[in-house]
Coordinates of C-alpha atoms in Angstrom, one line a residue:
Chain H
M1 CA -13.8 -3.2 -25.1
A2 CA -16.4 -0.4 -24.9
R3 CA -15.9 2.6 -27.1
S4 CA -14.8 5.7 -25.3
V5 CA -13.0 8.9 -26.0
R6 CA -9.8 7.0 -25.7
T7 CA -10.7 4.7 -28.6
D8 CA -11.5 7.4 -31.0
P9 CA -9.3 7.5 -34.1
R10 CA -6.2 9.6 -33.7
P11 CA -7.3 12.4 -36.0
I12 CA -10.5 12.9 -33.9
R13 CA -8.6 12.7 -30.6
A14 CA -6.0 15.1 -32.0
A15 CA -8.7 17.7 -33.0
R16 CA -10.0 17.5 -29.4
R17 CA -6.9 17.3 -27.4
A18 CA -3.8 18.4 -29.3
K19 CA -1.8 21.3 -27.8
F20 CA 0.7 23.2 -29.8
P21 CA 4.1 22.2 -28.6
V22 CA 6.7 24.6 -27.1
V23 CA 9.2 25.7 -29.6
R24 CA 12.3 27.3 -28.3
A25 CA 15.8 28.1 -29.5
R26 CA 19.1 28.1 -27.7
R27 CA 22.0 30.1 -28.8
P28 CA 23.9 28.2 -31.5
A29 CA 27.6 27.5 -31.2
R30 CA 30.1 30.1 -32.5
G31 CA 30.3 30.2 -36.3
R32 CA 27.1 28.1 -36.6
H33 CA 23.5 28.9 -36.9
H34 CA 20.0 27.4 -36.8
P35 CA 19.0 27.2 -40.5
A36 CA 15.3 27.1 -39.5
S37 CA 14.3 29.5 -36.8
A38 CA 11.8 28.8 -34.0
S39 CA 9.1 30.7 -36.0
D40 CA 9.9 28.6 -39.1
V41 CA 9.4 25.5 -37.0
R42 CA 6.1 26.9 -35.6
N43 CA 4.8 27.7 -39.1
A44 CA 5.9 24.3 -40.3
L45 CA 4.1 22.5 -37.5
K46 CA 0.9 24.6 -38.2
T47 CA 1.1 23.5 -41.8
F48 CA 1.6 19.9 -40.9
G49 CA -1.5 19.9 -38.8
E50 CA -2.6 19.0 -35.3
E51 CA -2.7 15.3 -36.1
I52 CA 1.1 15.4 -36.5
Y53 CA 1.9 17.5 -33.5
Y54 CA -0.6 15.8 -31.2
G55 CA 1.4 14.5 -28.2
L56 CA 4.4 16.5 -29.1
V57 CA 5.7 18.4 -26.0
S58 CA 8.6 20.5 -27.4
V59 CA 10.8 21.2 -30.3
E60 CA 14.1 22.7 -29.3
L61 CA 16.9 24.2 -31.4
V62 CA 20.1 23.3 -29.7
P63 CA 23.9 23.2 -30.3
A64 CA 25.0 20.0 -32.0
P65 CA 27.1 17.5 -30.1
F66 CA 30.5 16.7 -31.7
E67 CA 30.5 13.4 -33.4
R68 CA 33.3 12.1 -35.6
T69 CA 31.4 9.8 -37.9
Q70 CA 28.3 11.9 -38.7
L71 CA 26.9 15.3 -38.8
P72 CA 24.0 15.3 -36.4
L73 CA 20.8 17.0 -37.7
G74 CA 18.0 16.2 -35.3
R75 CA 16.8 13.7 -32.8
L76 CA 13.7 12.4 -31.1
I77 CA 15.1 12.3 -27.6
G78 CA 12.1 11.0 -25.6
P79 CA 8.4 10.9 -25.7
G80 CA 7.3 14.0 -27.5
R81 CA 10.6 15.8 -27.5
I82 CA 12.4 16.7 -30.6
V83 CA 15.7 18.5 -30.9
L84 CA 17.1 20.1 -34.1
Y85 CA 20.8 20.8 -34.1
D86 CA 22.6 23.9 -35.2
Q87 CA 24.6 23.6 -38.4
A88 CA 27.7 25.2 -39.9
R89 CA 27.0 28.0 -42.3
P90 CA 27.1 26.8 -45.9
P91 CA 29.1 25.8 -47.7
W92 CA 30.0 22.8 -45.6
R93 CA 33.6 21.8 -46.2
L94 CA 33.7 18.2 -45.2
G95 CA 37.2 17.6 -46.6
F96 CA 36.3 14.4 -48.3
E97 CA 33.6 13.0 -50.5
L98 CA 30.4 11.8 -48.9
P99 CA 29.1 8.2 -49.2
A100 CA 27.0 7.9 -52.3
D101 CA 23.7 7.4 -50.6
E102 CA 24.2 10.4 -48.3
R103 CA 25.2 12.5 -51.3
E104 CA 22.1 11.6 -53.2
R105 CA 20.0 12.4 -50.2
L106 CA 21.4 15.9 -49.9
L107 CA 21.2 16.5 -53.6
A108 CA 17.5 15.5 -53.5
A109 CA 17.1 18.1 -50.8
G110 CA 18.5 20.8 -53.0
A111 CA 22.2 20.8 -52.0
R112 CA 25.1 20.9 -54.4
S113 CA 28.0 18.7 -53.7
D114 CA 31.3 18.3 -55.5
A115 CA 34.0 15.7 -55.4
D116 CA 36.1 17.6 -52.9
G117 CA 33.4 17.2 -50.2
V118 CA 32.1 20.7 -50.4
V119 CA 28.4 20.8 -49.9
S120 CA 26.7 24.1 -50.7
W121 CA 23.1 25.0 -50.0
P122 CA 21.8 27.6 -52.5
G123 CA 19.0 30.0 -51.4
D124 CA 17.0 28.7 -48.5
S125 CA 17.5 25.1 -49.4
L126 CA 19.1 24.3 -46.0
R127 CA 16.2 25.8 -44.1
R128 CA 13.8 23.7 -46.3
F129 CA 16.0 20.6 -45.7
M130 CA 15.8 21.1 -41.9
L131 CA 12.0 21.5 -42.0
G132 CA 11.0 19.1 -44.7
Y133 CA 13.6 16.3 -44.1
V134 CA 14.8 16.5 -40.6
L135 CA 11.9 17.9 -38.6
A136 CA 9.4 15.9 -40.7
H137 CA 11.4 12.7 -40.3
E138 CA 11.5 13.1 -36.5
L139 CA 7.8 13.9 -36.4
G140 CA 7.3 10.6 -38.2
H141 CA 9.1 8.8 -35.4
H142 CA 7.0 10.7 -32.9
V143 CA 3.7 9.8 -34.6
L144 CA 4.5 6.1 -34.6
Q145 CA 5.6 6.1 -30.9
H146 CA 2.6 8.2 -29.9
K147 CA 0.1 6.3 -32.0
R148 CA 1.1 3.1 -30.2
R149 CA 1.0 4.9 -26.8
L150 CA 4.6 4.0 -26.0
R151 CA 6.9 5.9 -23.8
G152 CA 9.9 3.8 -22.8
E153 CA 10.1 1.2 -25.6
R154 CA 10.3 1.0 -29.4
G155 CA 7.0 0.9 -31.4
A156 CA 8.7 -1.0 -34.2
R157 CA 12.0 -2.5 -35.1
T158 CA 14.5 0.2 -36.0
N159 CA 14.4 -0.4 -39.8
E160 CA 10.6 -0.4 -39.9
H161 CA 10.6 2.7 -37.6
E162 CA 12.9 4.5 -40.0
S163 CA 10.8 3.5 -43.0
Y164 CA 7.6 4.6 -41.3
A165 CA 9.1 7.9 -40.3
E166 CA 10.4 8.5 -43.8
A167 CA 7.0 7.7 -45.3
I168 CA 5.4 10.3 -43.1
A169 CA 8.2 12.8 -43.8
T170 CA 7.5 12.4 -47.6
K171 CA 3.9 13.2 -47.1
L172 CA 4.7 16.2 -44.9
R173 CA 7.2 17.6 -47.4
A174 CA 4.5 17.7 -50.0
R175 CA 2.6 20.1 -47.7
I176 CA 5.3 22.6 -47.3
D177 CA 6.6 22.5 -50.9
Chain Q
M13 CA 9.8 -20.4 22.1
T14 CA 6.1 -20.5 21.5
L15 CA 4.0 -18.7 18.9
T16 CA 0.4 -17.7 19.4
L17 CA -1.8 -16.5 16.5
F18 CA -4.1 -13.7 17.6
P19 CA -7.0 -13.1 15.1
D20 CA -8.0 -9.5 15.9
G21 CA -11.5 -9.0 14.7
V22 CA -11.5 -11.6 12.0
E23 CA -15.2 -12.0 11.0
N24 CA -15.4 -14.9 8.5
P25 CA -15.8 -18.3 10.3
A26 CA -14.1 -20.0 7.4
N27 CA -11.1 -17.8 7.9
L28 CA -11.0 -18.5 11.6
A29 CA -11.0 -22.2 10.8
K30 CA -8.1 -21.8 8.4
L31 CA -6.3 -19.7 11.0
D32 CA -6.6 -22.8 13.3
D33 CA -5.2 -24.9 10.5
A34 CA -2.3 -22.4 10.1
A35 CA -1.6 -22.6 13.8
R36 CA -1.5 -26.4 13.8
L37 CA 0.8 -26.4 10.7
L38 CA 3.2 -24.0 12.4
G39 CA 3.1 -25.8 15.7
A40 CA 1.5 -22.7 17.3
T41 CA -1.8 -22.1 19.1
C42 CA -4.7 -19.8 18.2
S43 CA -5.9 -17.6 21.0
Q44 CA -7.4 -14.3 21.9
Q45 CA -4.8 -13.8 24.6
I46 CA -1.5 -12.0 23.9
D47 CA 1.4 -13.9 25.2
G48 CA 4.9 -12.4 25.2
R49 CA 6.1 -10.1 22.5
L50 CA 3.3 -8.8 20.2
I51 CA 4.1 -8.9 16.5
A52 CA 1.5 -7.2 14.3
V53 CA 1.1 -8.1 10.6
E54 CA -0.1 -5.0 8.9
N55 CA 0.7 -2.8 5.9
T56 CA 1.7 0.4 7.6
D57 CA 4.4 3.0 6.9
R58 CA 6.6 1.9 9.9
A59 CA 6.3 -1.8 9.2
R60 CA 9.4 -3.9 8.6
E61 CA 9.5 -6.7 5.9
I62 CA 9.1 -10.2 7.1
Y63 CA 12.2 -11.2 5.2
G64 CA 15.7 -10.8 6.7
R65 CA 14.8 -11.7 10.3
R66 CA 16.5 -13.9 12.8
P67 CA 14.6 -17.0 14.0
L68 CA 12.2 -16.4 16.9
R69 CA 13.9 -17.1 20.3
E70 CA 11.1 -16.1 22.7
R71 CA 7.4 -16.3 23.3
A72 CA 5.5 -14.2 20.9
T73 CA 2.0 -13.5 19.6
L74 CA 1.4 -12.8 16.0
A75 CA -1.7 -10.6 15.4
V76 CA -3.6 -10.5 12.1
G77 CA -6.5 -8.2 11.5
N78 CA -10.0 -8.0 10.1
E79 CA -10.5 -9.0 6.5
R80 CA -11.4 -5.4 5.4
R81 CA -10.3 -3.1 8.2
G82 CA -7.0 -4.8 9.2
L83 CA -5.7 -4.6 12.7
S84 CA -7.3 -2.3 15.3
T85 CA -5.5 0.8 16.3
R86 CA -5.4 -0.5 19.8
T87 CA -3.5 -3.6 18.8
L88 CA -1.2 -1.6 16.5
A89 CA -0.4 0.7 19.4
R90 CA 0.4 -2.2 21.7
A91 CA 2.6 -4.0 19.1
N92 CA 6.3 -4.4 19.8
E93 CA 6.9 -4.9 16.2
I94 CA 5.0 -4.5 12.9
L95 CA 5.7 -6.7 10.0
V96 CA 4.6 -6.4 6.4
I97 CA 4.5 -9.1 3.7
P98 CA 5.9 -7.4 0.6
T99 CA 3.7 -7.9 -2.4
Q100 CA 4.6 -7.1 -6.0
S101 CA 1.3 -6.5 -7.7
R102 CA -0.3 -3.1 -8.3
T103 CA -3.8 -4.4 -7.9
V104 CA -3.7 -7.3 -5.5
R105 CA -1.9 -5.9 -2.5
T106 CA -3.1 -8.2 0.2
L107 CA -3.4 -11.9 1.0
N108 CA -6.1 -13.9 2.6
V109 CA -5.9 -13.4 6.4
A110 CA -5.1 -17.1 7.1
A111 CA -2.6 -17.2 4.3
A112 CA -1.0 -14.0 5.7
A113 CA -0.8 -15.5 9.1
A114 CA 0.8 -18.7 7.8
V115 CA 3.4 -16.8 5.8
A116 CA 4.2 -14.4 8.6
G117 CA 4.4 -17.2 11.2
W118 CA 6.6 -19.3 9.0
Y119 CA 9.1 -16.5 8.5
V120 CA 8.9 -15.3 12.1
L121 CA 9.6 -18.8 13.4
R122 CA 12.4 -19.7 11.0
G123 CA 13.9 -16.4 10.0
S124 CA 15.3 -15.9 6.5
G125 CA 17.8 -14.0 4.4
P126 CA 16.7 -10.6 3.0
Q127 CA 14.8 -10.4 -0.3
A128 CA 17.1 -10.6 -3.3
R129 CA 17.5 -7.6 -5.6
A130 CA 17.7 -8.2 -9.3
R131 CA 17.8 -6.2 -12.4
R132 CA 15.2 -8.3 -14.1
P133 CA 13.3 -10.3 -11.5
D134 CA 10.7 -11.6 -14.0
V135 CA 13.4 -13.5 -15.8
R136 CA 14.2 -15.3 -12.6
R137 CA 10.6 -16.2 -11.7
P138 CA 9.8 -20.0 -12.2
A139 CA 6.6 -21.3 -13.6
L140 CA 4.0 -22.4 -11.1
L141 CA 1.6 -25.4 -11.3
I142 CA -1.2 -25.4 -8.7
V143 CA -2.9 -28.7 -8.1
G144 CA -6.3 -28.0 -6.4
T145 CA -9.4 -29.9 -5.4
D146 CA -11.3 -27.1 -3.6
H147 CA -12.5 -24.0 -5.4
V148 CA -12.0 -21.5 -2.5
E149 CA -8.5 -22.9 -1.8
V150 CA -7.7 -22.5 -5.5
G151 CA -9.1 -19.0 -5.6
S152 CA -7.1 -17.9 -2.5
T153 CA -4.0 -19.4 -3.9
L154 CA -4.4 -17.5 -7.2
R155 CA -4.9 -14.4 -5.2
S156 CA -1.6 -15.0 -3.4
A157 CA 0.1 -15.8 -6.7
A158 CA -1.0 -12.5 -8.2
A159 CA 0.1 -10.6 -5.0
F160 CA 3.6 -12.2 -5.2
G161 CA 4.0 -11.0 -8.8
F162 CA 3.0 -14.0 -10.9
R163 CA 1.3 -13.2 -14.2
D164 CA 0.7 -16.7 -15.5
V165 CA -0.2 -19.8 -13.5
L166 CA -0.8 -23.4 -14.6
L167 CA -3.8 -25.0 -12.8
D168 CA -4.5 -28.8 -12.6
D169 CA -8.1 -28.5 -11.7
R170 CA -9.1 -31.8 -9.9
G171 CA -12.7 -31.0 -9.3
A172 CA -12.2 -27.5 -8.0
G173 CA -14.5 -26.2 -10.7
W174 CA -12.4 -23.2 -11.6
F175 CA -12.9 -23.8 -15.3
E176 CA -16.0 -25.8 -15.5
G177 CA -17.8 -25.6 -12.1
T178 CA -21.3 -24.5 -11.5
G179 CA -22.1 -20.8 -11.4
A180 CA -22.1 -20.7 -7.6
T181 CA -18.8 -22.5 -7.3
R182 CA -17.1 -20.3 -9.9
R183 CA -18.4 -17.2 -8.2
E184 CA -17.0 -18.2 -4.9
A185 CA -13.7 -19.1 -6.5
M186 CA -13.5 -15.8 -8.3
A187 CA -14.3 -13.9 -5.2
A188 CA -11.6 -15.7 -3.3
A189 CA -9.2 -14.9 -6.1
R190 CA -10.2 -11.2 -6.1
R191 CA -10.8 -11.8 -9.8
H192 CA -12.2 -8.3 -10.4
K193 CA -8.7 -6.9 -9.9
N194 CA -6.6 -10.0 -10.3
P195 CA -5.0 -9.9 -13.8
L196 CA -3.5 -13.4 -13.4
R197 CA -3.7 -15.6 -16.5
V198 CA -4.8 -19.1 -15.5
H199 CA -3.9 -21.9 -17.9
R200 CA -5.3 -25.4 -17.8
A201 CA -2.7 -28.0 -17.2
T202 CA -2.1 -31.6 -16.0
L203 CA 0.9 -33.5 -14.5
A204 CA 1.7 -34.5 -18.1
D205 CA 2.9 -31.0 -18.7
L206 CA 5.8 -31.5 -16.3
E207 CA 7.8 -32.9 -19.2
R208 CA 7.9 -29.5 -20.8
F209 CA 10.2 -28.2 -18.1
D210 CA 13.9 -28.9 -17.5
E211 CA 13.6 -28.8 -13.7
V212 CA 10.6 -29.6 -11.5
L213 CA 10.4 -28.8 -7.8
V214 CA 7.6 -30.2 -5.8
A215 CA 6.9 -28.3 -2.6
L216 CA 5.4 -30.5 0.2
E217 CA 4.2 -29.3 3.6
S218 CA 6.4 -31.8 5.5
G219 CA 8.7 -34.7 5.0
K220 CA 12.4 -35.6 5.2
T221 CA 13.6 -33.8 2.2
V222 CA 15.5 -30.6 1.4
P223 CA 14.1 -27.6 3.3
L224 CA 12.4 -25.1 0.9
Q225 CA 14.7 -22.3 1.9
Q226 CA 17.7 -24.3 0.8
S227 CA 16.2 -25.0 -2.6
R228 CA 16.9 -22.8 -5.6
L229 CA 13.6 -21.2 -6.7
A230 CA 14.8 -18.6 -9.1
R231 CA 15.8 -20.5 -12.1
G232 CA 13.4 -18.9 -14.5
R233 CA 10.9 -20.3 -16.9
R234 CA 12.7 -23.6 -17.4
Q235 CA 11.9 -24.4 -13.8
L236 CA 8.4 -25.5 -12.6
V237 CA 7.3 -25.3 -9.0
V238 CA 4.4 -27.6 -8.1
V239 CA 2.2 -27.0 -5.1
G240 CA -0.7 -29.0 -3.9
L241 CA 0.6 -32.4 -4.8
R242 CA 0.4 -35.2 -2.3
A243 CA 3.6 -36.9 -1.2
D244 CA 2.5 -40.3 -2.6
E245 CA 2.0 -38.8 -6.0
V246 CA 5.6 -37.6 -6.4
H247 CA 7.1 -41.0 -7.1
G248 CA 4.9 -41.6 -10.1
L249 CA 5.9 -38.4 -11.9
A250 CA 7.6 -38.5 -15.2
A251 CA 9.9 -35.5 -15.7
A252 CA 13.6 -35.0 -16.4
D253 CA 14.7 -33.7 -13.1
I254 CA 12.3 -33.7 -10.1
Q255 CA 13.3 -32.3 -6.7
V256 CA 11.2 -32.4 -3.6
A257 CA 11.4 -29.7 -1.0
S258 CA 9.7 -29.5 2.3
L259 CA 8.2 -26.6 4.2
E260 CA 8.9 -28.5 7.4
L261 CA 5.4 -27.8 8.8
A262 CA 3.8 -30.1 11.3
P263 CA 2.2 -33.1 9.6
V264 CA -1.6 -32.7 9.5
Q265 CA -4.3 -34.4 7.6
K266 CA -5.2 -32.4 4.4
P267 CA -3.3 -29.2 4.9
P268 CA -5.1 -26.3 3.2
L269 CA -3.7 -25.5 -0.2
R270 CA -3.8 -21.7 0.3
L271 CA -1.5 -21.9 3.4
V272 CA 1.1 -24.3 1.8
A273 CA 1.0 -22.4 -1.5
S274 CA 1.3 -19.0 0.0
I275 CA 4.4 -19.9 2.0
T276 CA 5.9 -21.4 -1.1
L277 CA 5.0 -18.3 -3.1
A278 CA 6.5 -16.0 -0.5
E279 CA 9.7 -17.9 -0.6
I280 CA 9.8 -17.8 -4.4
A281 CA 9.2 -14.0 -4.1
R282 CA 12.1 -13.7 -1.6
Q283 CA 14.5 -15.6 -3.9
V284 CA 13.4 -14.1 -7.1
G285 CA 13.7 -10.7 -5.6
R286 CA 12.6 -7.2 -6.4
R287 CA 13.8 -4.9 -9.0
R288 CA 17.1 -3.2 -8.1
R289 CA 16.6 0.5 -8.1
G290 CA 19.1 2.6 -10.0
P291 CA 20.5 5.9 -8.7
A292 CA 17.9 8.5 -7.7
G293 CA 16.4 10.3 -10.6
T294 CA 17.3 7.8 -13.3
Q295 CA 14.5 6.7 -15.5
A296 CA 14.2 4.0 -18.2
R297 CA 16.0 5.3 -21.2
P298 CA 13.5 6.1 -23.9
P299 CA 14.3 5.1 -27.5
T300 CA 15.9 7.9 -29.5
F301 CA 15.8 8.3 -33.3
A302 CA 18.5 10.4 -34.8
A303 CA 18.7 12.1 -38.2
A304 CA 22.2 12.7 -39.4
V305 CA 24.5 12.9 -42.4
K306 CA 26.7 9.9 -42.1
L307 CA 30.3 10.7 -43.0
R308 CA 33.0 8.4 -44.3
S309 CA 34.6 6.4 -41.6
P310 CA 37.8 7.9 -40.2
E311 CA 39.8 5.0 -41.7
D312 CA 38.8 6.1 -45.2
V313 CA 40.1 9.5 -44.7
L314 CA 43.8 10.5 -45.0
F315 CA 44.7 13.3 -42.6
V316 CA 47.7 15.2 -43.7
D317 CA 49.8 17.4 -41.5
P318 CA 50.3 20.9 -43.0
S319 CA 54.0 20.8 -42.5
R320 CA 54.2 17.7 -44.8
L321 CA 52.3 19.6 -47.4
L322 CA 54.8 22.5 -47.3
S323 CA 57.7 20.2 -47.6
Y324 CA 56.0 18.6 -50.6

């Protein structure tokens, strides 16, 4: 295939074509809040760089849907569309202990958790968690999908997709720490 | 009931000759006179599909147009009915004019059920083996196969020169196949490859066998449909399950492959069907990737009523 502007490496294409995504916030549900505001998200995206947000259309802060078995944090809902969900104000009183792996993940992000299922977020650790873990992770999914020019199908098997997203999230966390 | 084929401005003498062949196969005549009801075959907005019609019960003339320009506006204005042959390709949207006349004439004369609707038509599409000896006939047949939605085709090249012909032969074959916009993948094959399939259906132009419309042609990749095979070759075939179906055309010496194959392909396309549309506005669901804190399953949690705590 002949080389063209479409076959340029992604960083070069991103520098030429990336548009900054729309970031907007909807009012959180009563008693809840958006730990990272829209301007926090914008700043984080600028820090991550255009190669990461290339192809991203929007990041929306929206009220979380009710789910019995998990606390939703964020989601890549379609090509280039990420939503971050509002959260209860800390401390989170879950009423029971978290599974060990989830507890370790939150502890690594700066949370404190006791045996009664109370998860507290000292300082701005919850904001950093939403940006460095949740947003960065969803951006990892977006990059993989966008890199493979996919819109309606998966770029990789779910486990590999998650691993790839987490690898990118780890790199991005280092940029905002 | 008589059918007349009316070539309206067809320029290529080879196409006119094949139109004569199509008329003989259909038991019709080829003429410049319009006799009875005028049925135009053209891809226009107000055209009806050739599928889902009743058999012809009156005298009619079937008009097909110029290779590039299609039917003249005068003929279209005079037409009592306009029919379109539905194609399923984004790039190859038309058939060779003689092939189009054969397909339209076959469905107009016999009538058929409507085209099926399926959630995943590609899963229902059988494999196709073309047996060809003439390069232009093979090329035209490959064009029809692409137009009717095939992506892969097996070709038993018996001197047609598709794979190893001279430059001139290959150029003519490629032109007939509209190769510059035809994405069909053509694989070399022989009759020995029939053993790879569970079911084999051989489509013949005539003969006392099951009519093609009564044969099941939507059994997916385990089924192979063979076109271009002579009737005397069928008995020597070695395969698990061989069925023979007839297009019930008039018996002629050496019927052109493109005509027989195009009718067979049109019938496969009718039975395989088109994608069933969902409700308006629905789109393919994109993959979603969620980040969440997984909680313990509800079975692991003991919910206690406050009144029981008070009594405790």
